[in-house]
mmCIF file of C-alpha atoms in Angstrom:
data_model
loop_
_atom_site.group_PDB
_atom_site.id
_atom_site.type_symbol
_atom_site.label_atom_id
_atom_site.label_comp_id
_atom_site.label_asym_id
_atom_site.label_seq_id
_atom_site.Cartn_x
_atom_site.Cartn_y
_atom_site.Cartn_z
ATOM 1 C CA UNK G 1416 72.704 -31.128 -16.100
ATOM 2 C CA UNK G 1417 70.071 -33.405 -14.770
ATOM 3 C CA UNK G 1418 66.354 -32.002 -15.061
ATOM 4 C CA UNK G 1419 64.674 -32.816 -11.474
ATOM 5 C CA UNK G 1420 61.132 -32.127 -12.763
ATOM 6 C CA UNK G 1421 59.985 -32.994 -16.255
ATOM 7 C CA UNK G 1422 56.318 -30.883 -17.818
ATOM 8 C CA UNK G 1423 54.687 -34.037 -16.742
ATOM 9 C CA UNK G 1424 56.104 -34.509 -13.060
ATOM 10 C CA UNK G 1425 55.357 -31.125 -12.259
ATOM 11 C CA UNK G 1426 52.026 -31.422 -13.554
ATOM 12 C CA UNK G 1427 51.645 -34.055 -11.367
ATOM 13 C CA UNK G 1428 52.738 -32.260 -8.337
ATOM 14 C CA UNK G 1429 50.459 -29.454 -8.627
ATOM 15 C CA UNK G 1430 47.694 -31.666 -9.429
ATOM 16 C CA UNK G 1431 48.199 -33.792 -5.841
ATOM 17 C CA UNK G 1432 49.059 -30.001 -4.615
ATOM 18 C CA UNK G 1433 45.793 -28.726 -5.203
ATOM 19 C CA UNK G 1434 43.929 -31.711 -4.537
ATOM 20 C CA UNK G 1435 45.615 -31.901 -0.771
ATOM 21 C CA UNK G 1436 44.445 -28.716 -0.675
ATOM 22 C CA UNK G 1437 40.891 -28.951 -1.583
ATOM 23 C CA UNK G 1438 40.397 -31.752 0.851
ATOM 24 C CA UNK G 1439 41.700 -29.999 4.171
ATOM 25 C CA UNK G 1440 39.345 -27.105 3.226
ATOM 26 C CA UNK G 1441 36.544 -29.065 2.907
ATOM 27 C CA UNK G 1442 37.475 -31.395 6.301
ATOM 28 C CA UNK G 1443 37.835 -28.291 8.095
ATOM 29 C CA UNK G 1444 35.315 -25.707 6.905
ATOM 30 C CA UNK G 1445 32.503 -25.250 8.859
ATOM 31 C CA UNK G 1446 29.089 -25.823 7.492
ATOM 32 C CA UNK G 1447 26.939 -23.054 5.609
ATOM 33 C CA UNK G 1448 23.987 -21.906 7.843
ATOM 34 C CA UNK G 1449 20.861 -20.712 6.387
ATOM 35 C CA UNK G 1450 18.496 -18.892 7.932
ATOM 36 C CA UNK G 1451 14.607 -19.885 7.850
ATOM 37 C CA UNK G 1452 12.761 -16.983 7.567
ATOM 38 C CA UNK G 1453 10.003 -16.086 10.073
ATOM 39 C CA UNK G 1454 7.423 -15.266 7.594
ATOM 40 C CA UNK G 1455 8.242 -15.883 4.338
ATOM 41 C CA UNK G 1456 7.521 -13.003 1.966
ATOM 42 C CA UNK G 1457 4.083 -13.177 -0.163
ATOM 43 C CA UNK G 1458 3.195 -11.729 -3.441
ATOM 44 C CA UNK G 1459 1.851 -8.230 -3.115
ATOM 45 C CA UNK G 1460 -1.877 -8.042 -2.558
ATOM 46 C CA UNK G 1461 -1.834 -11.931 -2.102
ATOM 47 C CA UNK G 1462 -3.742 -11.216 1.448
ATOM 48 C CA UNK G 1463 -6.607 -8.787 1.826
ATOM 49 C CA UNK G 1464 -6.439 -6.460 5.194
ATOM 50 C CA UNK G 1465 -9.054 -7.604 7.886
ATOM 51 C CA UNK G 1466 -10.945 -4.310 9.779
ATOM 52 C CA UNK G 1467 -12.419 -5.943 12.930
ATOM 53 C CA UNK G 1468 -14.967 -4.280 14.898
ATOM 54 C CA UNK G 1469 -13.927 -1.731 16.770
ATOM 55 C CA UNK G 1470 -16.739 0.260 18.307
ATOM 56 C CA UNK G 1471 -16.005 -0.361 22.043
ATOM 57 C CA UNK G 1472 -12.498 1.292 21.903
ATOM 58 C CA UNK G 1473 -12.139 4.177 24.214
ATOM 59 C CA UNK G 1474 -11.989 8.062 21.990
ATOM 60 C CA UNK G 1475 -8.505 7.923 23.189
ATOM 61 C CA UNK G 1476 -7.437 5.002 20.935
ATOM 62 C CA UNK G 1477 -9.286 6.852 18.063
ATOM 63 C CA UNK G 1478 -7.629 9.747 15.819
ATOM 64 C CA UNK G 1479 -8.575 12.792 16.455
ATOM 65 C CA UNK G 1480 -10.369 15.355 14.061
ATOM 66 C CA UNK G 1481 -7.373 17.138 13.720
ATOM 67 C CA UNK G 1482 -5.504 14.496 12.504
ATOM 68 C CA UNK G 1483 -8.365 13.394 9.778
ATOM 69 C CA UNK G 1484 -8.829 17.122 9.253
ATOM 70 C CA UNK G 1485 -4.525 17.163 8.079
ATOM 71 C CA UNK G 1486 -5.024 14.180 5.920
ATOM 72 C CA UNK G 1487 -7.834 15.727 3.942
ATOM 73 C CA UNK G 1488 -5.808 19.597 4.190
ATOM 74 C CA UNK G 1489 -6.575 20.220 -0.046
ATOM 75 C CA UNK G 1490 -10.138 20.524 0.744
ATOM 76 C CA UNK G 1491 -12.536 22.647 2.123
ATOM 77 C CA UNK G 1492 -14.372 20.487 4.974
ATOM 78 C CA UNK G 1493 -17.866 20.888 5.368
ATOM 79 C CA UNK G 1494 -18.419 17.925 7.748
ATOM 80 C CA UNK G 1495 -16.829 15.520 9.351
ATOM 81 C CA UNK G 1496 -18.520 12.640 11.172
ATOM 82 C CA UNK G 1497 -17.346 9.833 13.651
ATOM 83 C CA UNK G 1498 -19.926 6.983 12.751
ATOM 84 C CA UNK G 1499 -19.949 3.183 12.147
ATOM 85 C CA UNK G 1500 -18.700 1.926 8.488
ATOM 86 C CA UNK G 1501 -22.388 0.099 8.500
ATOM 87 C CA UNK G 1502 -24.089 3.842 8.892
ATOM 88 C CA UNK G 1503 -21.891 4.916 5.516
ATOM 89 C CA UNK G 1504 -22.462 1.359 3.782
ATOM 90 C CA UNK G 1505 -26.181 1.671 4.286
ATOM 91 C CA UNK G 1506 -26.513 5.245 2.982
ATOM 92 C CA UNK G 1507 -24.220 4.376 -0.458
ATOM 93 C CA UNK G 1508 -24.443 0.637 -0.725
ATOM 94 C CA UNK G 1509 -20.814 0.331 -0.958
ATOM 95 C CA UNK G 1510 -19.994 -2.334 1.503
ATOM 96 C CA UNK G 1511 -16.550 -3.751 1.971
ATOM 97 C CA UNK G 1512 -16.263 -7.195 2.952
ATOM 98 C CA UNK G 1513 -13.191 -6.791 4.606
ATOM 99 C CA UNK G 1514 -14.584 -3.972 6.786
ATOM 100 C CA UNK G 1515 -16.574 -5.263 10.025
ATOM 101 C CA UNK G 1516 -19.999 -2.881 9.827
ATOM 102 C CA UNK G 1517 -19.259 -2.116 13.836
ATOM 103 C CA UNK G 1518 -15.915 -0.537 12.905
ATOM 104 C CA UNK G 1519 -15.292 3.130 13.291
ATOM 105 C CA UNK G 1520 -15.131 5.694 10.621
ATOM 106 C CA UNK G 1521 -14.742 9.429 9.852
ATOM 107 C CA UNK G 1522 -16.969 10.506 7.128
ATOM 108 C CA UNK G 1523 -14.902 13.257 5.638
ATOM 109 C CA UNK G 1524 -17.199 15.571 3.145
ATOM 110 C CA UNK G 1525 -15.871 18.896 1.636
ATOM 111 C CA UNK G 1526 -14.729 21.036 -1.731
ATOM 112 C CA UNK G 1527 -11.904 21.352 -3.895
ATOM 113 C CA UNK G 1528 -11.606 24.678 -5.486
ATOM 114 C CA UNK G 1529 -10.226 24.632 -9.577
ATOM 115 C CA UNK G 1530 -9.505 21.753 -11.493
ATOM 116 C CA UNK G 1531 -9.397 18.468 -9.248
ATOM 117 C CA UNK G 1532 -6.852 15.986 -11.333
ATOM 118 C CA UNK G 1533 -5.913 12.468 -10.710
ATOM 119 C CA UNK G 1534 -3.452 9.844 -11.399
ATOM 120 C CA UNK G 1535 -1.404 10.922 -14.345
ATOM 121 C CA UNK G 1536 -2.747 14.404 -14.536
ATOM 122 C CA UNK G 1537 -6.205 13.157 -15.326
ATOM 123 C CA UNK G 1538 -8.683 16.188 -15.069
ATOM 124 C CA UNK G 1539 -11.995 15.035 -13.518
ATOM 125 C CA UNK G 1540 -13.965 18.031 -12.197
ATOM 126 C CA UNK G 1541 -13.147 21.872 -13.563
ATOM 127 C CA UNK G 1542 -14.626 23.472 -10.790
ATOM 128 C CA UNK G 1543 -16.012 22.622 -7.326
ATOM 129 C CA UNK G 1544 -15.738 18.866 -6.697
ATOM 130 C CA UNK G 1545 -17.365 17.586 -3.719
ATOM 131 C CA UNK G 1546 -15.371 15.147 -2.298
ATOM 132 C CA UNK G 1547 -16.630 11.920 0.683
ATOM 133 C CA UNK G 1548 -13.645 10.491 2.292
ATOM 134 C CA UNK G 1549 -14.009 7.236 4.290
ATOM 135 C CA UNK G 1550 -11.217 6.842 6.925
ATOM 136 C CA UNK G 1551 -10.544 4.414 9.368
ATOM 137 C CA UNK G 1552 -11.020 6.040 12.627
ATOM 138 C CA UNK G 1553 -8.347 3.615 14.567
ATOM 139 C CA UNK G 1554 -5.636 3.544 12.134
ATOM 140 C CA UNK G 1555 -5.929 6.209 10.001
ATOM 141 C CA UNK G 1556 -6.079 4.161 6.543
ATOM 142 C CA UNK G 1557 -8.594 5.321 3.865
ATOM 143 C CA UNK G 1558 -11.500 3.030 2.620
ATOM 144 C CA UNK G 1559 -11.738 5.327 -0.120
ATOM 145 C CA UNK G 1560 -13.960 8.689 -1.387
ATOM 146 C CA UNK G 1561 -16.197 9.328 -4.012
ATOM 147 C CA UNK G 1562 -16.254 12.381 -6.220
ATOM 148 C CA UNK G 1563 -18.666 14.416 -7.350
ATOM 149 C CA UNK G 1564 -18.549 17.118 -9.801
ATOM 150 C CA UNK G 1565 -21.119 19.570 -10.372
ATOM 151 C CA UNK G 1566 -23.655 20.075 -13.197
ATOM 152 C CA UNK G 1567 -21.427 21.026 -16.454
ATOM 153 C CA UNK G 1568 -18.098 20.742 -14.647
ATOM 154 C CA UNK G 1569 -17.582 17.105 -15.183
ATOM 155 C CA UNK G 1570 -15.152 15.854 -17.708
ATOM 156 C CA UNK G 1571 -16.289 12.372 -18.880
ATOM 157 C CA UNK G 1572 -12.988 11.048 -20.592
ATOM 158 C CA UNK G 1573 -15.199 8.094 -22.828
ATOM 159 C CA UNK G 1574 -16.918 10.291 -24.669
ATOM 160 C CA UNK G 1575 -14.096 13.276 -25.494
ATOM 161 C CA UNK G 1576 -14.843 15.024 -28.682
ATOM 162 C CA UNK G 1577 -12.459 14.781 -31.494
ATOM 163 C CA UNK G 1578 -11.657 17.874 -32.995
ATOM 164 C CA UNK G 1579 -11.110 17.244 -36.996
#
């Protein structure tokens, strides 16, 4: 019997096989397109929010006091007030540089009945906190609010007693 292929020429074979193959594939495939993205994404809190002025919108393009009213629904509201973020910044000092004074604002002001917690279950008041909200009158974001607890119903977590 005469071998036609030996280890070797069949080796051989599929060696030039594959290679022949390989080659066509890589005549004939088409080129991988990548796609530039339009804004390439940025690290998280790499670019601070801009509030222009807004002051000469129209009331229309404002929210309404129904809508800031639902965002602060946990508390009682004693007042809310439509006023310029320079107004609040003058009467607290707290001024925002990335907040144009002659933007609009709702002053939010009210109560929290019982225990008023925080991130993580943090306990700040016991009783009674009064609460300022700042929110942005056009879109609705908040600037922030301040608490205040009153007399003996603060709990001032650096100095918590051990007990023994």
């Amino acid at each position: 019997m005469i071998k036609i292929f030996t280890i070797a020429s069949l080796s051989a074979f599929i060696f030039a096989a594959t290679t022949n193959l390989l080659l066509v594939q890589a005549v004939t495939a088409k080129p991988v397109q990548t796609k530039k993205q339009a804004n390439p994404a940025k690290p998280i809190n790499s670019e601070v929010r801009i509030y222009p002025a807004n002051n000469n919108l129209p009331a229309s393009r404002l929210i309404t006091i129904e809508s800031v009213i639902k965002k602060s629904s946990k508390m009682r509201i004693t007042e809310a007030k439509l006023t310029t973020y320079e107004e609040f910044a003058s009467q607290t000092g707290q001024y925002k540089s990335s907040i144009s004074t002659d933007r609009m604002v709702w002053i939010v002001t009210g109560f929290v009945q019982g225990e008023l917690r925080m991130a993580r279950g943090r306990i700040v008041c016991t009783d009674n906190a009064k609460i300022v909200q700042v929110i942005d009158a056009e879109t609705g974001d908040s600037f922030g609010r301040t608490i205040y607890c009153t007399p003996n119903n603060e709990i001032n977590f650096m100095h918590i007693p051990q007990t023994p």
